[in-house]
C-alpha positions as CSV (number, residue, x, y, z in Angstrom):
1,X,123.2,105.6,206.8
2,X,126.9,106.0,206.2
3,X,129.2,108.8,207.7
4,X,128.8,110.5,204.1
5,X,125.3,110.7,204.3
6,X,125.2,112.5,207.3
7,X,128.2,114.9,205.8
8,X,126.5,115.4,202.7
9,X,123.0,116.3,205.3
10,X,125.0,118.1,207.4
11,X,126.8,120.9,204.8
12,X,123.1,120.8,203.2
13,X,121.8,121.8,205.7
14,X,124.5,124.8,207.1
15,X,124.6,126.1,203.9
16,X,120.4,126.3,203.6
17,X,120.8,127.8,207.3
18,X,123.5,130.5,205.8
19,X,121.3,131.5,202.4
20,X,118.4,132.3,204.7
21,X,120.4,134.6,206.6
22,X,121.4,136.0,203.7
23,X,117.9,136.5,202.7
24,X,116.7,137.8,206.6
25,X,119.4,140.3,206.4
26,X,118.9,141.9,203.2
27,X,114.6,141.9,203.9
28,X,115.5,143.9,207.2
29,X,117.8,146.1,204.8
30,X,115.1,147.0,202.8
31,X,112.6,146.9,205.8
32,X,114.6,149.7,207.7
33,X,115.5,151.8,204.1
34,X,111.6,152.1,204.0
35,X,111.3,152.9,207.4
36,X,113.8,155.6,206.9
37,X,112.6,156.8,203.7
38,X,109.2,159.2,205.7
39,X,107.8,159.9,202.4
40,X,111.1,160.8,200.9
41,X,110.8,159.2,197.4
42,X,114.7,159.7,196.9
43,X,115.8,157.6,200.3
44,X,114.0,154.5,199.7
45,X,115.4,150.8,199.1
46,X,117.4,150.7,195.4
47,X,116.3,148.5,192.4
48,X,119.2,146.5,192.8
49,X,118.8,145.9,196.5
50,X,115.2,144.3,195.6
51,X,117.0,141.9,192.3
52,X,119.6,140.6,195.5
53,X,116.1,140.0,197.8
54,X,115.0,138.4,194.9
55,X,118.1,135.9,194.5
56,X,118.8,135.6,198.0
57,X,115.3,134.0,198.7
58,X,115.6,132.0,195.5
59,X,119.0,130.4,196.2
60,X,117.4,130.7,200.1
61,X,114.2,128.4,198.9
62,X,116.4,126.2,196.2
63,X,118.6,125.2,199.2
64,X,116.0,124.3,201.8
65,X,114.4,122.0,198.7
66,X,117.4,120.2,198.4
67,X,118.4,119.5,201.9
68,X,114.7,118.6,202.9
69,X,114.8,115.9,199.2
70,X,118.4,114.7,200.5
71,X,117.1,114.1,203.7
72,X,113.7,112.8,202.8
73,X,115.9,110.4,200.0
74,X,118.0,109.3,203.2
75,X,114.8,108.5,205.3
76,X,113.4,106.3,202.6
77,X,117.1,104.3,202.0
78,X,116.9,103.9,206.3
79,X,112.6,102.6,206.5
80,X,113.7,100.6,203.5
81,X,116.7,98.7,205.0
82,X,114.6,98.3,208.1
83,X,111.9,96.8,206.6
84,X,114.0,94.6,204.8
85,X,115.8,93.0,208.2
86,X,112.5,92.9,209.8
C-alpha cells in the first residue's frame, strides 16, 4: 500500500463522513419543520427541502460505495501481495 493509497482512502473517506452530515442535518431540518408544523398544513417542510434530502442521501450513499470499493480494492491488492511473498 503506497502513501497514495492511503491519501486517496483517506479524502474518500472525509468526504463520505462530510455528505452524511449533510444528509443528518437536513433530515433533522425537516424532522423539527414537522414537529413545528401542529397540524398547520402551511408550516410544514418545503418540496424543495425534500428534492435536497433526496440528493444529499444519494450523493451521501454514492460516497460511502465508493470509499468502502476503494478500500475493499486496496484490501484485495494487500492479501494478494501477501500471499504472493508467502
Amino acid at each position: 500500500m503506497t502513501a497514495l493509497d492511503l491519501l486517496n482512502l483517506d479524502v474518500l473517506l472525509a468526504r463520505s463522513v462530510l455528505l452524511r452530515a449533510d444528509y443528518l442535518q437536513l433530515q433533522s431540518r425537516i424532522s423539527a419543520s414537522l414537529a413545528r408544523r401542529n397540524g398547520d398544513a402551511g408550516n410544514g417542510p418545503a418540496d424543495g427541502d425534500f428534492e435536497e434530502l433526496i440528493i444529499a442521501m444519494s450523493r451521501s450513499l454514492s460516497a460511502d460505495a465508493r470509499y468502502l470499493c476503494t478500500l475493499s480494492i486496496t484490501v484485495r491488492g494487500i492479501i494478494e501481495r501477501a500471499k504472493a511473498a508467502a
